[in-house]
Coordinates of C-alpha atoms and ligand atoms in Angstrom, one line a residue:
X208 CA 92.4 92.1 86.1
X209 CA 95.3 91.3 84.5
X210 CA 98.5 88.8 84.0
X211 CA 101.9 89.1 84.5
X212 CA 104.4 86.1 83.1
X213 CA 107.3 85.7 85.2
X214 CA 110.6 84.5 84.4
X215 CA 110.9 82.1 86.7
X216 CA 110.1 78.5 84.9
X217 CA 106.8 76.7 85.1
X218 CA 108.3 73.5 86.9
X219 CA 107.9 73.8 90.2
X220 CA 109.6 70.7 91.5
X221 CA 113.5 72.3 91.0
X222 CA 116.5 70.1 90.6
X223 CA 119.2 70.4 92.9
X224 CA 121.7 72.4 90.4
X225 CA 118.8 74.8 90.4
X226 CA 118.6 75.6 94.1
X227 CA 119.5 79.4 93.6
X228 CA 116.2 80.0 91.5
X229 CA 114.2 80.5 94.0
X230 CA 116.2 80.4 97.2
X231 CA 115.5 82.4 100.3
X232 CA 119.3 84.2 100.9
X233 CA 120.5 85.6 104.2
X234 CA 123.4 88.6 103.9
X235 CA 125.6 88.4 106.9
X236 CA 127.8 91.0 107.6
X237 CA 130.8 89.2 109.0
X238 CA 132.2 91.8 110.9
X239 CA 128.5 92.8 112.7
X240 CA 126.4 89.4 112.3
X241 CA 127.6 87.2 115.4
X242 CA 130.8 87.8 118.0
X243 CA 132.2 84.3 119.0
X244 CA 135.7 85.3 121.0
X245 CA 134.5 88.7 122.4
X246 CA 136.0 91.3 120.6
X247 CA 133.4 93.1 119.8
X248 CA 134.2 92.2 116.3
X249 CA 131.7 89.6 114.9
X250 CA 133.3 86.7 113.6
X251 CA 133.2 82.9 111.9
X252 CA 133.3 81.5 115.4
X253 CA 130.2 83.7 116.1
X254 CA 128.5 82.8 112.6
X255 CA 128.9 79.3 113.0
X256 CA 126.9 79.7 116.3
X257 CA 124.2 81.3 114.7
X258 CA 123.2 78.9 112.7
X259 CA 120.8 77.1 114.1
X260 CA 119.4 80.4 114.5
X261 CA 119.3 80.9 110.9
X262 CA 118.0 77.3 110.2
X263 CA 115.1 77.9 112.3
X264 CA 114.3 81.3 110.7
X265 CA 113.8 79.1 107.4
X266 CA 116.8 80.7 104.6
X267 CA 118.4 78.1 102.3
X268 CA 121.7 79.9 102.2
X269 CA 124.1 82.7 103.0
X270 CA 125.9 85.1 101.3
X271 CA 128.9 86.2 103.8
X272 CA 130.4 89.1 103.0
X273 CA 134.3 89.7 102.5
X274 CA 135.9 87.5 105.7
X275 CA 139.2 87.8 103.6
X276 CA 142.8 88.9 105.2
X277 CA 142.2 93.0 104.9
X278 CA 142.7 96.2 106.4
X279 CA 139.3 96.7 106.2
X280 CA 139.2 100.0 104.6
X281 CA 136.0 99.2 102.7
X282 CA 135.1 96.8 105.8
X283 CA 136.6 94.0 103.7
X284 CA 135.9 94.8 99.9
X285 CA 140.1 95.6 100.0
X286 CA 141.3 92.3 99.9
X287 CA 144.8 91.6 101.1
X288 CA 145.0 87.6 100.5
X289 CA 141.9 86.5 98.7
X290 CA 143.2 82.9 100.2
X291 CA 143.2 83.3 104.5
X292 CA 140.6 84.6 106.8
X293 CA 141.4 87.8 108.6
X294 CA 142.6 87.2 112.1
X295 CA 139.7 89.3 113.3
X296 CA 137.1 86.8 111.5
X297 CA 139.3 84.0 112.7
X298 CA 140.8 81.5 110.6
X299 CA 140.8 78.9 107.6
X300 CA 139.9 76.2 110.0
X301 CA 136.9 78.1 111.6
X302 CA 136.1 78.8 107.6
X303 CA 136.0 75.0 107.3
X304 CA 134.2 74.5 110.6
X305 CA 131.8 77.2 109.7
X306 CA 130.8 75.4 106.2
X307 CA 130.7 72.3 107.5
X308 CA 128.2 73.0 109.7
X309 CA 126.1 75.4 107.4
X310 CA 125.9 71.9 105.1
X311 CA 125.1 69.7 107.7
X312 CA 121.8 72.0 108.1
X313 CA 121.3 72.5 105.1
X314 CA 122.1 75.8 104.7
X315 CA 124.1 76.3 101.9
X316 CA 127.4 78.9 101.4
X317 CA 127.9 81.7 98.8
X318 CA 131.1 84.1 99.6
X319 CA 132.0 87.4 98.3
X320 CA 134.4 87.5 95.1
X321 CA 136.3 91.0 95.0
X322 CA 138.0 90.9 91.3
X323 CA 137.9 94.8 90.4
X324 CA 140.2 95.4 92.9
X325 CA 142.5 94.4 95.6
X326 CA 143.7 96.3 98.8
X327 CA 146.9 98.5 98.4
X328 CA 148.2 95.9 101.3
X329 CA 147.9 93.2 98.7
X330 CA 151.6 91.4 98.1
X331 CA 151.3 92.5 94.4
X332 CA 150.9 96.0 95.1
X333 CA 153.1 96.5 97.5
X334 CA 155.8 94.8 95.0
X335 CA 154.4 97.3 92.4
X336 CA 155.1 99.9 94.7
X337 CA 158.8 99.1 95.5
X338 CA 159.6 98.0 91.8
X339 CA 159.1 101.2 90.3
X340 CA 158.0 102.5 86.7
X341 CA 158.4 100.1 83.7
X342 CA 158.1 97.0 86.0
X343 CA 156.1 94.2 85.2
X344 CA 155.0 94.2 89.0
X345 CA 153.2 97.6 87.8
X346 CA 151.8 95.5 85.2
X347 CA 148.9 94.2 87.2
X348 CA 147.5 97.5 87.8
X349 CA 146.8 100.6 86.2
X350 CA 149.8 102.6 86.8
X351 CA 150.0 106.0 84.2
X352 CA 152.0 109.1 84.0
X353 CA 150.0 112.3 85.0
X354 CA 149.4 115.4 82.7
X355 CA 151.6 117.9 84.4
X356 CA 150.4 117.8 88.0
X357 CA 146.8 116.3 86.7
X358 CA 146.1 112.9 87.0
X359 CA 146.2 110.6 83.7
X360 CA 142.6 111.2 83.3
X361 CA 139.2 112.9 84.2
X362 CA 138.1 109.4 86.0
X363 CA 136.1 109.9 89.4
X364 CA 136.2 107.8 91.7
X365 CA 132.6 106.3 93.3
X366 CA 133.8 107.3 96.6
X367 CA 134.3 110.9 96.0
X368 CA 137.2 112.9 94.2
X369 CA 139.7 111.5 91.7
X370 CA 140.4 107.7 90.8
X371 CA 143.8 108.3 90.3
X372 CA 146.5 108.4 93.2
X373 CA 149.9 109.9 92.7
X374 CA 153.0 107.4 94.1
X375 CA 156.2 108.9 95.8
X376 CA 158.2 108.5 92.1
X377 CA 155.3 110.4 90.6
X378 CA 153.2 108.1 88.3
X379 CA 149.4 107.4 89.5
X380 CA 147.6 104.3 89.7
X381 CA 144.1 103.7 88.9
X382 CA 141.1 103.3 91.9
X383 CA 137.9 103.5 91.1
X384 CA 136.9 103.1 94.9
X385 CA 138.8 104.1 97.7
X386 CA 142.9 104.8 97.2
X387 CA 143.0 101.9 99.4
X388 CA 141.6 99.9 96.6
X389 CA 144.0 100.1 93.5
X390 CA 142.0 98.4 90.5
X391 CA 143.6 95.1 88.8
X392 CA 144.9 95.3 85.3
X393 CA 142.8 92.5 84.0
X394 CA 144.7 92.7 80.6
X395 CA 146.6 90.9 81.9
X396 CA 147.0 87.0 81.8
X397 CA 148.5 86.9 85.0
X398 CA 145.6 88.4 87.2
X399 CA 143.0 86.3 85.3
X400 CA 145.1 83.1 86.2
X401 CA 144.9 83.9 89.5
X402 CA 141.4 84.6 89.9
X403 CA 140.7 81.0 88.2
X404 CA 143.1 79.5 91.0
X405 CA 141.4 82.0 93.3
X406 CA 137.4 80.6 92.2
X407 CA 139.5 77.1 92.6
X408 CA 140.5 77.7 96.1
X409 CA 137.0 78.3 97.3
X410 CA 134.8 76.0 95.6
X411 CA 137.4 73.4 96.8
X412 CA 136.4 74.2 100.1
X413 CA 132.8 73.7 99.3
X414 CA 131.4 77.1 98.6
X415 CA 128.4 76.9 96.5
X416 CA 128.4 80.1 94.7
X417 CA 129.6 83.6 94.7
X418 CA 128.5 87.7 94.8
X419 CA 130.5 88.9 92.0
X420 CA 131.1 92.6 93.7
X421 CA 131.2 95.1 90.9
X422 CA 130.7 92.4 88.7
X423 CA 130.5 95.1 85.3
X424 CA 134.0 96.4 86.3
X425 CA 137.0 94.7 85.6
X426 CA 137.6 95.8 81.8
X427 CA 138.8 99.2 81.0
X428 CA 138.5 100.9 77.6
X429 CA 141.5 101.0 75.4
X430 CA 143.7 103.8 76.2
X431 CA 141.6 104.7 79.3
X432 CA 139.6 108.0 77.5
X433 CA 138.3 110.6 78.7
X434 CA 134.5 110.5 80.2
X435 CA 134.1 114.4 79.7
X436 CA 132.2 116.0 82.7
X437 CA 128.6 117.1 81.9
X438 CA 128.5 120.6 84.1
X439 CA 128.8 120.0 87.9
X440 CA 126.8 116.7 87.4
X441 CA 129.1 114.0 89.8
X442 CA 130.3 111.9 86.9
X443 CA 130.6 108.3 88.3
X444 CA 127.5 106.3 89.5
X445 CA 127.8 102.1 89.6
X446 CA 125.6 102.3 86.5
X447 CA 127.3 101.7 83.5
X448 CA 125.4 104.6 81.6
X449 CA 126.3 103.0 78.4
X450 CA 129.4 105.1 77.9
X451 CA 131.4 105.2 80.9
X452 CA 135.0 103.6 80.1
X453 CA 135.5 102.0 83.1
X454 CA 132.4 100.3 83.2
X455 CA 130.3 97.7 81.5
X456 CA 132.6 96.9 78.4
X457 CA 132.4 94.4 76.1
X458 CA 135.3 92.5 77.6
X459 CA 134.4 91.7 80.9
X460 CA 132.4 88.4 79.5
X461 CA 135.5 86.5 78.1
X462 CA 136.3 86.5 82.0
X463 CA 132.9 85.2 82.6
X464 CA 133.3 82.6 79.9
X465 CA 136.5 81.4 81.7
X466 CA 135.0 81.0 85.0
X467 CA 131.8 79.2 83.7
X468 CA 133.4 76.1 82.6
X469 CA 135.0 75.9 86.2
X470 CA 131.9 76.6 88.3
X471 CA 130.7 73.9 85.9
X472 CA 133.2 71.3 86.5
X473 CA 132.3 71.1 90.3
X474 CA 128.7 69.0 91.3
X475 CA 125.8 70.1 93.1
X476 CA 125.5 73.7 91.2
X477 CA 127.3 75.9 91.6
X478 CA 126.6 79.7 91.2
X479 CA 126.9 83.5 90.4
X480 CA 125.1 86.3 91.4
X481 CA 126.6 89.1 90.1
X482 CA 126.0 93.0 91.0
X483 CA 126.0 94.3 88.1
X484 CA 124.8 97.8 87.6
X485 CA 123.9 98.3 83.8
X486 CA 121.8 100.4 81.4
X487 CA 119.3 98.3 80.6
X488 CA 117.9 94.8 80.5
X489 CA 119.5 94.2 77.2
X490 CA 123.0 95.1 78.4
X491 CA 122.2 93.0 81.9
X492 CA 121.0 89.5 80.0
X493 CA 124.7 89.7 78.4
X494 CA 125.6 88.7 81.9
X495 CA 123.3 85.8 82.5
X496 CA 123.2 82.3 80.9
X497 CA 125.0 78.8 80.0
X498 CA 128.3 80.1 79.4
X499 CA 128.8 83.4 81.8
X500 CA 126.8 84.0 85.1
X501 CA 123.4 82.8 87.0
X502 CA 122.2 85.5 87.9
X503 CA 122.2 89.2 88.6
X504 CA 120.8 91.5 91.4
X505 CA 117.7 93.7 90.8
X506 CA 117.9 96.6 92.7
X507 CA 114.5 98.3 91.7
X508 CA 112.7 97.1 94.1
X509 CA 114.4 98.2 96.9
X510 CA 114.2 101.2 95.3
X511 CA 109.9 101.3 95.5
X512 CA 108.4 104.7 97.1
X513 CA 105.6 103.6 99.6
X514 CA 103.0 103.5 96.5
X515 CA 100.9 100.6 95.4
X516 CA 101.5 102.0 91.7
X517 CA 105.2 102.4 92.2
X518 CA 105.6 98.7 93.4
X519 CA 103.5 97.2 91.1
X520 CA 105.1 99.2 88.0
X521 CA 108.7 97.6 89.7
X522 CA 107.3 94.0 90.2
X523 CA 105.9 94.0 86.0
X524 CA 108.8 95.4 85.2
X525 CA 111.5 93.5 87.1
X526 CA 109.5 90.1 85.8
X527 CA 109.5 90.9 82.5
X528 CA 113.2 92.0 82.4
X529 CA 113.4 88.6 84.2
X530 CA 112.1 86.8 81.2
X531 CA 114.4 88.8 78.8
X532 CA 117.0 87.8 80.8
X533 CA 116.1 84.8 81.4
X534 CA 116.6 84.0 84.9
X535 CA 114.6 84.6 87.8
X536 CA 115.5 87.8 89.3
X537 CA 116.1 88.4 92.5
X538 CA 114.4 90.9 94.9
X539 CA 116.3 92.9 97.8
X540 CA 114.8 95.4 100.5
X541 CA 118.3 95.7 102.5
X542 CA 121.9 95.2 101.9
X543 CA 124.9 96.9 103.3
X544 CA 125.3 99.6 100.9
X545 CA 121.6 101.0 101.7
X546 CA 119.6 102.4 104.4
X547 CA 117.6 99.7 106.5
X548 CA 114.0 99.4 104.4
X549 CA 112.5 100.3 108.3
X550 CA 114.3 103.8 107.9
X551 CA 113.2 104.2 104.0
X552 CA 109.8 103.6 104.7
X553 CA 109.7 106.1 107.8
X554 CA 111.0 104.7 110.7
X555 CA 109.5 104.4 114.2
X556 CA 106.1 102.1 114.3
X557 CA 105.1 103.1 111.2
X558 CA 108.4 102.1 109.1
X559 CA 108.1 99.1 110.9
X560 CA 104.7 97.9 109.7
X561 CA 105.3 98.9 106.3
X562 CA 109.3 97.3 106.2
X563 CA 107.3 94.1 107.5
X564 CA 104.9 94.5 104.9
X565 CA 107.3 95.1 102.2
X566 CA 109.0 91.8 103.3
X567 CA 105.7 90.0 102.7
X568 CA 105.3 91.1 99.5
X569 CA 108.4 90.3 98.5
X570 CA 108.9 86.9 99.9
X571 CA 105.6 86.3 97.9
X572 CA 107.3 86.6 94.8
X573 CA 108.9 84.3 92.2
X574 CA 112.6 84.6 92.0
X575 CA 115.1 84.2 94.8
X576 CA 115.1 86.9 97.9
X577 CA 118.2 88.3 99.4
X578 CA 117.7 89.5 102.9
X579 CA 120.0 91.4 105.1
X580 CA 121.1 90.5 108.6
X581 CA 119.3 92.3 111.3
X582 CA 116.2 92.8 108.8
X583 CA 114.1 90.0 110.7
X584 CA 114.8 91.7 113.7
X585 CA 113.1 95.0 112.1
X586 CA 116.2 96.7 113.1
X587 CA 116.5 100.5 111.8
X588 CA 118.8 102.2 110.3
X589 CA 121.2 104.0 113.0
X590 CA 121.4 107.3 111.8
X591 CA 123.1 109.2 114.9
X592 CA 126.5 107.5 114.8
X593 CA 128.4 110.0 116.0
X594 CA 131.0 111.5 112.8
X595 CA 134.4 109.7 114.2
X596 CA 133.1 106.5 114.8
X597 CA 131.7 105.9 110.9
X598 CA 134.4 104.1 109.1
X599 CA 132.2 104.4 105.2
X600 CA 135.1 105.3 102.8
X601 CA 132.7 107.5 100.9
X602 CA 131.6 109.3 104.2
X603 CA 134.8 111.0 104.1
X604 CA 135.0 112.0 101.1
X605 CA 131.2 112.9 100.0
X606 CA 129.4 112.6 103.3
X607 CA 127.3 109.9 102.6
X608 CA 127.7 107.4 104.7
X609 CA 127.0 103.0 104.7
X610 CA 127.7 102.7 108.6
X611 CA 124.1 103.0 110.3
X612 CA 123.1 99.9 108.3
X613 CA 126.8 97.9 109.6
X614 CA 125.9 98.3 113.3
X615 CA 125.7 94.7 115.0
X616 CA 123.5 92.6 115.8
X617 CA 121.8 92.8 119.0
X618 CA 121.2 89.2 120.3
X619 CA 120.4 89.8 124.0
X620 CA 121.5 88.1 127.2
X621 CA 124.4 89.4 129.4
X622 CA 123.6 93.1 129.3
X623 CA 126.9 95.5 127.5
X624 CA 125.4 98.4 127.0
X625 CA 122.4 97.2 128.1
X626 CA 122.1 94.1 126.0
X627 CA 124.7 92.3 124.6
X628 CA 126.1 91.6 121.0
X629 CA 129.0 89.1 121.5
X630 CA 129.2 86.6 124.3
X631 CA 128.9 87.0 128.1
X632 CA 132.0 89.7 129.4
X633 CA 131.9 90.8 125.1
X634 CA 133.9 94.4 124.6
X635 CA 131.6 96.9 123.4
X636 CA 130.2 96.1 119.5
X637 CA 132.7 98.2 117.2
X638 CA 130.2 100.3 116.4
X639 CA 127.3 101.1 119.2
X640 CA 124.1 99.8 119.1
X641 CA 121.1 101.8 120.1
X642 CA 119.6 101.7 123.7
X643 CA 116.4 101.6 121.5
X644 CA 117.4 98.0 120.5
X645 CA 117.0 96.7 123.8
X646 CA 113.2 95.6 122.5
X647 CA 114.5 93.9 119.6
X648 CA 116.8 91.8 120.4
X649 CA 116.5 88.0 119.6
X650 CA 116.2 87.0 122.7
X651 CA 113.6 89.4 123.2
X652 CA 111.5 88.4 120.1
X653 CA 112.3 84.4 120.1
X654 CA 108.6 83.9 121.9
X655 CA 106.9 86.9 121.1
X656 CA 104.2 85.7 118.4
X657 CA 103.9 89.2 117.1
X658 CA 107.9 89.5 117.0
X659 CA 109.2 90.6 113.5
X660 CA 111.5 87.7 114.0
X661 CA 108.4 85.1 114.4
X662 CA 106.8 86.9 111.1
X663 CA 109.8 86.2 109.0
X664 CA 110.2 82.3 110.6
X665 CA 106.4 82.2 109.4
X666 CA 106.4 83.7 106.1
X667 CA 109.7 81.6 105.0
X668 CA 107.8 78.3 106.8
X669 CA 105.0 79.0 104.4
X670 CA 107.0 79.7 101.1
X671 CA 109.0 76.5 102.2
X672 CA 105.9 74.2 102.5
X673 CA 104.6 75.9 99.3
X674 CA 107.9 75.6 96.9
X675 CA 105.3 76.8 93.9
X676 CA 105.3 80.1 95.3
X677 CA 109.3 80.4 94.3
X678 CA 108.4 80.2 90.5
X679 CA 105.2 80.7 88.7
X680 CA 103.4 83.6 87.4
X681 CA 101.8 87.1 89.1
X682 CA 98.4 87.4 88.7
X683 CA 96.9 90.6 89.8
X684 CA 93.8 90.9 90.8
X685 CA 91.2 93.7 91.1
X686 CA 91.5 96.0 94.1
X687 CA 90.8 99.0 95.2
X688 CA 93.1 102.4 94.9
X689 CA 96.4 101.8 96.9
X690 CA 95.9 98.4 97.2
X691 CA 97.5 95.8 95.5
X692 CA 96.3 92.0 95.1
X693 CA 97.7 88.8 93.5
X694 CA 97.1 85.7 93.4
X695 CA 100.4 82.6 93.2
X696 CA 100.0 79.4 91.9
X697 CA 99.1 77.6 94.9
X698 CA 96.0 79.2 95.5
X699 CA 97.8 82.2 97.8
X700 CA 96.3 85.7 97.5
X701 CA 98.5 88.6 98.4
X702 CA 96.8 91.6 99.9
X703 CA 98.6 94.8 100.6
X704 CA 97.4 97.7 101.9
X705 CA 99.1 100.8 100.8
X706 CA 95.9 103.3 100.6
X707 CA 94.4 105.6 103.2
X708 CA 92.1 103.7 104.7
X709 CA 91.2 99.6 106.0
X710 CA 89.9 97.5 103.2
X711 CA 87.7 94.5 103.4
X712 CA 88.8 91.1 102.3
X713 CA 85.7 90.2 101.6
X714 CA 86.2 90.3 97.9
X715 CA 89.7 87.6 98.1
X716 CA 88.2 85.2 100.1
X717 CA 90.4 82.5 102.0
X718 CA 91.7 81.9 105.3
X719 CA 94.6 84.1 106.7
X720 CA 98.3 82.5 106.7
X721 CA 100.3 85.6 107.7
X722 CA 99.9 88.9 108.8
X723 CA 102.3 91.5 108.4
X724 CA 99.8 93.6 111.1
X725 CA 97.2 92.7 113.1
X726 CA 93.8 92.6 111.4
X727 CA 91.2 95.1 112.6
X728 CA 88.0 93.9 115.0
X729 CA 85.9 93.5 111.9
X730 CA 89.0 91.3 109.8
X731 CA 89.7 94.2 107.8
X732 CA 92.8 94.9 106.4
X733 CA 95.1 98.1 108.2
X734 CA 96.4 100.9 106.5
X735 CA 100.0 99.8 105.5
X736 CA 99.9 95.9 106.1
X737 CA 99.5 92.6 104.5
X738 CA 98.2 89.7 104.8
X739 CA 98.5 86.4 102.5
X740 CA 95.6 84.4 102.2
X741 CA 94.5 80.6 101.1
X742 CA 91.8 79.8 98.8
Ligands
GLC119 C1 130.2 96.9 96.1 C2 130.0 96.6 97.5 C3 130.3 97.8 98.3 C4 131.8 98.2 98.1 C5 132.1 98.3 96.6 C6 133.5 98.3 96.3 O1 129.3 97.9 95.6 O2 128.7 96.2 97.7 O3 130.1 97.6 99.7 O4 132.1 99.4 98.8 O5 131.5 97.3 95.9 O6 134.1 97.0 96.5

């Protein structure tokens, strides 16, 4: 038996600032979450419909992904106007609408912040564009001379193939995602003053918090050096490795220092979540505190092999990181850059089970919890989109591709394609759902007991009515090989089983609150599944 401290603090009666400690966060995916005029595009109109759906399913908030003006080719992390809605998501008004709503139920509102980069439709680029070399237009971005017909430098981008993009005059400018996505010169003044006005804009509007995307970006190293390629080895990974120039520098934090004091200056705490992919602990709890941001993502855990050893290793570790940081962390199965956790963990029935008993494990946890849309459906990831209809950036260019995890939502009722996404006479979803999803629709699940849906309204139900489960430490307890056991603060046990064979529960003792699984005839535990349990 041992202990494991957790970050998260002892109190378990949080202020109101403090919400985002151990909140319960739902990703939607604007463009596949909910279709309100019938488009086949989901929208603000459709999100705002959905959320008594999400207030009955238990989350305290929702992160929306980009909604801003773009051409969407990053599906929204090119920003055109970082100040209007795009006409496909609807407008300011249906933004207001939206949140308005979302408060009244008490669902609170975190959007997407994009400052790495813009899209190359953005007003400033284009003016960069048509003013030429030497301007001050090309001032806000990285704009260089080549070497000879080679690019300024040996950069990568993430996406595949050079981050550098030659102009019709013949100087390059800097992307480190898509060309689409030229990166932001934040040396200077004048971009920084406009993302203050930009945070300004939004937390006028009653936005509680943002995702930071890329949030150890920004900042180049001075003369933009050479990496130097190690062999064939792809040189750029979102990690910071330490080294890369483009990533991780010392500098980013004076921005995070400026937009502190402004997130401050607004009541009812405001936040930051940033993803920022770093090192190491040490380099990550630069990030976090008074004066800079609230909190970062943890990614480990999504990153688990089906082991008992492998989860608990990631759970110590990711708690004591937490304390070195000193925030809570957060804890993440599914997002919209990764494959659905039901695909990871083997798809069909099986991946099922086990992405429902991963989701019990983590909800158990102290910290907050991100979930994705479509996750408490147990939707899987689509993996046989056919080639031309994946619209991933990085699919062209390196094959791999984010689409099977941005297909929409099914919610049943009029059948389209057998079941519908947006409202009755919808167009088809823009990208097609599986007939396979027919049996997991909402509708479909809203009264089945055993529904995934109806596991996640009663896990969340549970954590809710037991706000000590949010903090507090991990105790483990003793259990057999491939099994892991804790106990929370408020008496719950957590059982998983990720051995061979049933296990008795004898040895925990307490009444069963959830089930990821049915138990056996005897009230042992099934291979893969969880249960938690009350003393
Ligand atoms: C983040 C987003 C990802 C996007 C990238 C570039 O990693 O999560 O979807 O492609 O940033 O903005």
């Amino acid at each position: 038996m041992s202990t494991t401290t957790s970050a998260a603090r002892a109190q378990t009666v949080l202020g109101n600032d403090d919400w985002w400690r151990d909140a319960v966060v739902y990703q939607v995916y604007p463009r596949s979450f909910a279709d309100g005029d019938g488009d086949g595009t989901g929208d603000l109109s459709g999100l705002r419909a959905k959320l008594p759906y999400l207030r009955k399913l238990g989350i305290d908030a929702i992160w929306l992904s980009p909604f801003y003006t773009s051409p969407l080719a990053d599906g929204g992390y090119d920003v055109a106007d970082y100040r209007d809605v795009d006409p496909r998501f609807g407008t300011l008004a249906d933004f207001d609408a939206m949140i308005a709503y979302a408060h009244e139920l008490d669902i609170r509102v975190i959007v997407d912040l994009v400052p790495n980069h813009c899209s190359d439709q953005h007003e400033w680029f284009q003016a960069a564009l048509a003013a030429g070399p030497g301007s001050p237009e090309r001032e806000l971005f990285h704009f260089r001379e080549g070497r000879g017909d080679l690019p300024p430098n040996d950069w990568e981008s993430i996406f595949g193939g050079p981050a550098w993009t030659q102009t019709p005059d013949g100087q390059w400018y800097l992307h480190l995602f898509a060309p689409e996505q030229p990166d932001f010169n934040w040396d200077n003044p004048a971009v920084r003053a406009e993302f203050r006005d930009i945070l300004r804009f939004w937390l006028d509007r009653g936005v509680d918090g943002f995702r930071i995307d890329v949030a150890h970006g920004m900042i180049k190293a001075d003369g933009l050096p050479n990496v130097g390629k190690a062999g064939d080895e792809r040189q750029v990974m979102m990690v910071g490795r330490g080294e890369l120039p483009y990533f991780d520098q010392d500098g980013v934090h004076e921005i995070y220092r400026e937009w502190r004091p402004i997130l401050d200056s607004y009541p009812g705490g405001r936040m930051a979540v940033a993803e920022a992919w770093v090192p190491s602990p040490q380099r990550l709890a630069r990030y976090i505190g008074r004066d800079e941001l609230h909190q970062a993502f943890n990614f480990d855990f999504m990153m688990a092999s089906w082991d008992a050893d492998s989860f608990r290793t990631i759970i110590d570790k990711s708690l004591m990181e937490a304390d070195l940081v000193g925030a809570p962390t957060t804890w993440v199965l599914s997002n919209h850059d990764k494959h659905r956790h039901v695909t990871r963990y083997g798809d069909g029935p099986v991946g099922l089970l086990r992405a429902r008993t991963g989701t019990l494990l983590m909800l158990a946890l102290p910290g907050s919890a991100y979930l994705y849309n479509g996750e408490e459906l147990g939707l899987n990831e689509v993996l046989d989109l056919p080639d031309e209809l994946r619209e991933d950036p990085s699919f062209l260019r390196t094959g791999e591709s984010r689409d099977g995890c941005r297909v929409p939502l099914p919610w049943g009722g009029t059948p389209a394609d057998g079941f519908a996404f947006g409202p009755a006479g919808a167009a088809a979803p823009w990208l097609p759902q599986p007939a396979s999803w027919a049996a997991l629709t909402a509708e479909v699940q809203e009264d089945d007991p055993a529904s995934t849906l109806n596991l996640y309204r009663q896990a969340l139900a549970v954590r809710k009515s037991n706000p000590a489960l949010g903090g507090g430490a991990v105790r483990w307890l003793a259990a057999p090989a491939g099994v892991l056991a804790f106990e929370r603060e408020p008496g719950i046990v957590v059982v998983a089983n990720l051995s061979k064979v049933p296990v008795s529960l004898d040895a925990f003792g307490g009444k069963a609150l959830v089930t990821s699984g049915p138990l056996t005839e005897t009230g042992e535990l099934p291979v893969d599944t969880a249960v938690w349990l009350q003393r």
